[in-house]
PDB file of C-alpha atoms in Angstrom:
ATOM      1  CA  MET A   1       0.000   0.000   0.000  1.00 87.00           C
ATOM      2  CA  GLN A   2       1.256   3.478  -0.860  1.00 89.00           C
ATOM      3  CA  PRO A   3      -0.551   6.751  -0.097  1.00 92.00           C
ATOM      4  CA  ILE A   4      -0.918   8.994  -3.154  1.00 95.00           C
ATOM      5  CA  PRO A   5      -1.730  12.698  -2.741  1.00 95.00           C
ATOM      6  CA  TYR A   6      -4.659  13.812  -4.905  1.00 95.00           C
ATOM      7  CA  LEU A   7      -4.606  17.525  -5.734  1.00 94.00           C
ATOM      8  CA  PHE A   8      -7.597  19.576  -6.869  1.00 92.00           C
ATOM      9  CA  PHE A   9      -7.367  22.654  -9.063  1.00 93.00           C
ATOM     10  CA  SER A  10      -9.714  25.324 -10.354  1.00 88.00           C
ATOM     11  CA  ASN A  11      -9.174  24.821 -14.090  1.00 90.00           C
ATOM     12  CA  THR A  12      -5.362  24.794 -13.849  1.00 94.00           C
ATOM     13  CA  ALA A  13      -4.682  21.056 -13.464  1.00 96.00           C
ATOM     14  CA  ARG A  14      -3.284  20.674 -16.996  1.00 97.00           C
ATOM     15  CA  GLU A  15      -0.952  23.658 -16.564  1.00 97.00           C
ATOM     16  CA  ALA A  16       0.116  22.478 -13.092  1.00 97.00           C
ATOM     17  CA  PHE A  17       0.804  18.864 -14.092  1.00 98.00           C
ATOM     18  CA  THR A  18       2.650  19.954 -17.237  1.00 98.00           C
ATOM     19  CA  PHE A  19       4.805  22.241 -15.082  1.00 98.00           C
ATOM     20  CA  TYR A  20       5.383  19.567 -12.421  1.00 98.00           C
ATOM     21  CA  GLY A  21       6.356  17.142 -15.187  1.00 98.00           C
ATOM     22  CA  GLU A  22       9.000  19.585 -16.432  1.00 98.00           C
ATOM     23  CA  VAL A  23      10.381  20.069 -12.904  1.00 98.00           C
ATOM     24  CA  PHE A  24      10.485  16.341 -12.070  1.00 98.00           C
ATOM     25  CA  GLY A  25      11.495  15.152 -15.544  1.00 97.00           C
ATOM     26  CA  ALA A  26       8.427  13.000 -16.200  1.00 97.00           C
ATOM     27  CA  ASP A  27       5.511  13.097 -18.628  1.00 98.00           C
ATOM     28  CA  PRO A  28       2.141  13.517 -16.917  1.00 98.00           C
ATOM     29  CA  GLU A  29      -0.768  11.303 -17.907  1.00 98.00           C
ATOM     30  CA  ILE A  30      -3.794  13.559 -18.454  1.00 98.00           C
ATOM     31  CA  MET A  31      -7.364  12.365 -19.047  1.00 97.00           C
ATOM     32  CA  GLU A  32      -9.928  14.937 -20.156  1.00 95.00           C
ATOM     33  CA  MET A  33     -13.566  15.080 -19.078  1.00 91.00           C
ATOM     34  CA  GLY A  34     -14.829  14.717 -22.653  1.00 88.00           C
ATOM     35  CA  ASP A  35     -18.619  14.509 -22.700  1.00 85.00           C
ATOM     36  CA  GLN A  36     -18.854  12.729 -19.334  1.00 85.00           C
ATOM     37  CA  MET A  37     -20.364  15.712 -17.473  1.00 83.00           C
ATOM     38  CA  PRO A  38     -22.927  17.828 -19.314  1.00 85.00           C
ATOM     39  CA  GLY A  39     -22.259  21.536 -18.943  1.00 85.00           C
ATOM     40  CA  VAL A  40     -18.556  21.032 -18.159  1.00 86.00           C
ATOM     41  CA  ASP A  41     -15.881  22.013 -20.676  1.00 89.00           C
ATOM     42  CA  PRO A  42     -14.757  18.745 -22.300  1.00 90.00           C
ATOM     43  CA  LYS A  43     -11.099  19.859 -21.964  1.00 92.00           C
ATOM     44  CA  THR A  44     -11.445  19.923 -18.155  1.00 93.00           C
ATOM     45  CA  VAL A  45      -8.955  17.515 -16.567  1.00 96.00           C
ATOM     46  CA  MET A  46     -10.803  14.524 -15.129  1.00 95.00           C
ATOM     47  CA  HIS A  47      -7.641  12.837 -13.850  1.00 97.00           C
ATOM     48  CA  ALA A  48      -3.909  13.499 -14.055  1.00 98.00           C
ATOM     49  CA  ALA A  49      -1.063  11.320 -12.822  1.00 98.00           C
ATOM     50  CA  LEU A  50       2.642  12.074 -12.509  1.00 98.00           C
ATOM     51  CA  LYS A  51       5.379   9.656 -11.462  1.00 97.00           C
ATOM     52  CA  VAL A  52       7.655  11.380  -8.940  1.00 96.00           C
ATOM     53  CA  GLY A  53      10.568   9.226  -7.831  1.00 93.00           C
ATOM     54  CA  ASP A  54       9.089   5.988  -6.481  1.00 93.00           C
ATOM     55  CA  GLY A  55       5.677   7.570  -5.920  1.00 95.00           C
ATOM     56  CA  TRP A  56       2.856   9.331  -7.713  1.00 97.00           C
ATOM     57  CA  ILE A  57       0.935  12.577  -7.526  1.00 97.00           C
ATOM     58  CA  TYR A  58      -2.642  12.521  -8.814  1.00 98.00           C
ATOM     59  CA  GLY A  59      -4.975  15.431  -9.439  1.00 96.00           C
ATOM     60  CA  SER A  60      -7.833  16.928 -11.408  1.00 95.00           C
ATOM     61  CA  ASP A  61      -9.825  20.056 -12.029  1.00 93.00           C
ATOM     62  CA  ASP A  62     -12.833  20.448  -9.786  1.00 88.00           C
ATOM     63  CA  PRO A  63     -15.707  21.902 -11.797  1.00 79.00           C
ATOM     64  CA  SER A  64     -17.783  22.393  -8.623  1.00 77.00           C
ATOM     65  CA  GLY A  65     -15.910  25.569  -7.614  1.00 70.00           C
ATOM     66  CA  THR A  66     -15.127  24.131  -4.170  1.00 71.00           C
ATOM     67  CA  ASP A  67     -12.952  26.196  -1.816  1.00 69.00           C
ATOM     68  CA  PHE A  68      -9.884  24.095  -0.964  1.00 66.00           C
ATOM     69  CA  SER A  69      -8.624  26.246   1.910  1.00 67.00           C
ATOM     70  CA  SER A  70      -9.356  23.376   4.304  1.00 64.00           C
ATOM     71  CA  MET A  71      -6.266  21.669   2.824  1.00 71.00           C
ATOM     72  CA  ALA A  72      -4.033  24.472   4.134  1.00 75.00           C
ATOM     73  CA  GLY A  73      -2.538  22.077   6.701  1.00 83.00           C
ATOM     74  CA  CYS A  74      -1.431  19.598   4.041  1.00 91.00           C
ATOM     75  CA  ASN A  75       1.904  19.731   2.193  1.00 95.00           C
ATOM     76  CA  ILE A  76       3.631  17.525  -0.343  1.00 96.00           C
ATOM     77  CA  HIS A  77       7.148  16.743   0.874  1.00 96.00           C
ATOM     78  CA  VAL A  78       9.887  15.716  -1.541  1.00 97.00           C
ATOM     79  CA  SER A  79      13.453  14.942  -0.503  1.00 96.00           C
ATOM     80  CA  PHE A  80      16.515  14.720  -2.721  1.00 97.00           C
ATOM     81  CA  PRO A  81      19.931  13.086  -2.342  1.00 96.00           C
ATOM     82  CA  THR A  82      21.808  16.382  -2.832  1.00 97.00           C
ATOM     83  CA  VAL A  83      21.431  20.000  -1.802  1.00 98.00           C
ATOM     84  CA  ASP A  84      21.933  21.010  -5.448  1.00 98.00           C
ATOM     85  CA  GLU A  85      18.944  18.966  -6.608  1.00 98.00           C
ATOM     86  CA  ALA A  86      16.801  20.167  -3.684  1.00 98.00           C
ATOM     87  CA  THR A  87      17.751  23.752  -4.564  1.00 98.00           C
ATOM     88  CA  ARG A  88      16.866  23.272  -8.243  1.00 98.00           C
ATOM     89  CA  VAL A  89      13.421  21.869  -7.438  1.00 98.00           C
ATOM     90  CA  PHE A  90      12.760  24.401  -4.667  1.00 98.00           C
ATOM     91  CA  ASN A  91      13.603  27.313  -6.982  1.00 98.00           C
ATOM     92  CA  ALA A  92      11.566  25.937  -9.887  1.00 98.00           C
ATOM     93  CA  LEU A  93       8.433  25.020  -7.926  1.00 98.00           C
ATOM     94  CA  SER A  94       8.409  28.157  -5.758  1.00 98.00           C
ATOM     95  CA  ASP A  95       8.798  30.540  -8.727  1.00 98.00           C
ATOM     96  CA  GLY A  96       5.696  32.735  -8.749  1.00 97.00           C
ATOM     97  CA  GLY A  97       4.509  31.283  -5.458  1.00 97.00           C
ATOM     98  CA  GLU A  98       4.870  32.271  -1.804  1.00 97.00           C
ATOM     99  CA  ILE A  99       7.887  31.114   0.184  1.00 98.00           C
ATOM    100  CA  ARG A 100       7.013  30.315   3.805  1.00 97.00           C
ATOM    101  CA  MET A 101      10.498  29.141   4.800  1.00 98.00           C
ATOM    102  CA  PRO A 102      13.564  29.735   2.615  1.00 98.00           C
ATOM    103  CA  LEU A 103      15.628  26.693   1.680  1.00 98.00           C
ATOM    104  CA  GLU A 104      18.399  26.527   4.244  1.00 98.00           C
ATOM    105  CA  ALA A 105      20.347  24.167   6.462  1.00 97.00           C
ATOM    106  CA  THR A 106      18.518  22.917   9.556  1.00 97.00           C
ATOM    107  CA  PHE A 107      19.479  20.653  12.428  1.00 96.00           C
ATOM    108  CA  TRP A 108      17.643  17.738  10.754  1.00 96.00           C
ATOM    109  CA  ALA A 109      18.651  18.214   7.103  1.00 97.00           C
ATOM    110  CA  PRO A 110      21.353  19.949   5.070  1.00 98.00           C
ATOM    111  CA  ALA A 111      18.546  21.875   3.321  1.00 98.00           C
ATOM    112  CA  PHE A 112      14.836  22.352   4.012  1.00 98.00           C
ATOM    113  CA  GLY A 113      12.292  24.894   2.807  1.00 98.00           C
ATOM    114  CA  ALA A 114       8.539  25.344   2.440  1.00 98.00           C
ATOM    115  CA  PHE A 115       6.310  27.310   0.067  1.00 97.00           C
ATOM    116  CA  SER A 116       3.024  27.456  -1.796  1.00 96.00           C
ATOM    117  CA  ASP A 117       3.476  27.221  -5.553  1.00 97.00           C
ATOM    118  CA  ARG A 118       1.743  29.485  -8.062  1.00 96.00           C
ATOM    119  CA  PHE A 119      -1.193  27.040  -8.181  1.00 94.00           C
ATOM    120  CA  GLY A 120      -1.738  27.220  -4.403  1.00 92.00           C
ATOM    121  CA  ILE A 121      -0.260  23.783  -3.658  1.00 95.00           C
ATOM    122  CA  ARG A 122       1.855  23.642  -0.509  1.00 95.00           C
ATOM    123  CA  TRP A 123       5.268  21.967  -0.740  1.00 97.00           C
ATOM    124  CA  MET A 124       8.184  21.107   1.522  1.00 98.00           C
ATOM    125  CA  VAL A 125      11.522  20.380  -0.164  1.00 98.00           C
ATOM    126  CA  SER A 126      14.582  18.964   1.541  1.00 98.00           C
ATOM    127  CA  ALA A 127      17.942  17.322   0.970  1.00 98.00           C
ATOM    128  CA  ASP A 128      18.632  13.966   2.584  1.00 96.00           C
ATOM    129  CA  PRO A 129      20.996  14.016   5.551  1.00 92.00           C
ATOM    130  CA  ALA A 130      24.392  12.405   4.998  1.00 83.00           C
ATOM    131  CA  GLU A 131      24.590   8.880   6.363  1.00 72.00           C
TER     132      GLU A 131
END
């Protein structure tokens, strides 16, 4: 069993998953709504999937207009073997977003930072401690 975060967007899922794919070096799988929901743009993303390391991130557009602020306590955490790679991903994902904690050395990791990306998704990025 492996938990998979499922992200919801307000008509920006395609843009977000395309961007995440560029950052993580993977091609997202994107399924459109088509004619499955009358009154909903057929180009709306019904389901998107992106392989990230050994895991996945799933997501979709939510045509209901739901307010997702209740997810404010949830973050996606990704950790990298080097500070250089953590820095690259931190800088790319946080561009246009809001940095809550700059990427810097901490007592538990050689680099850790937190931000909300330009799509409103909250992330934590770190570098693995040396063994």
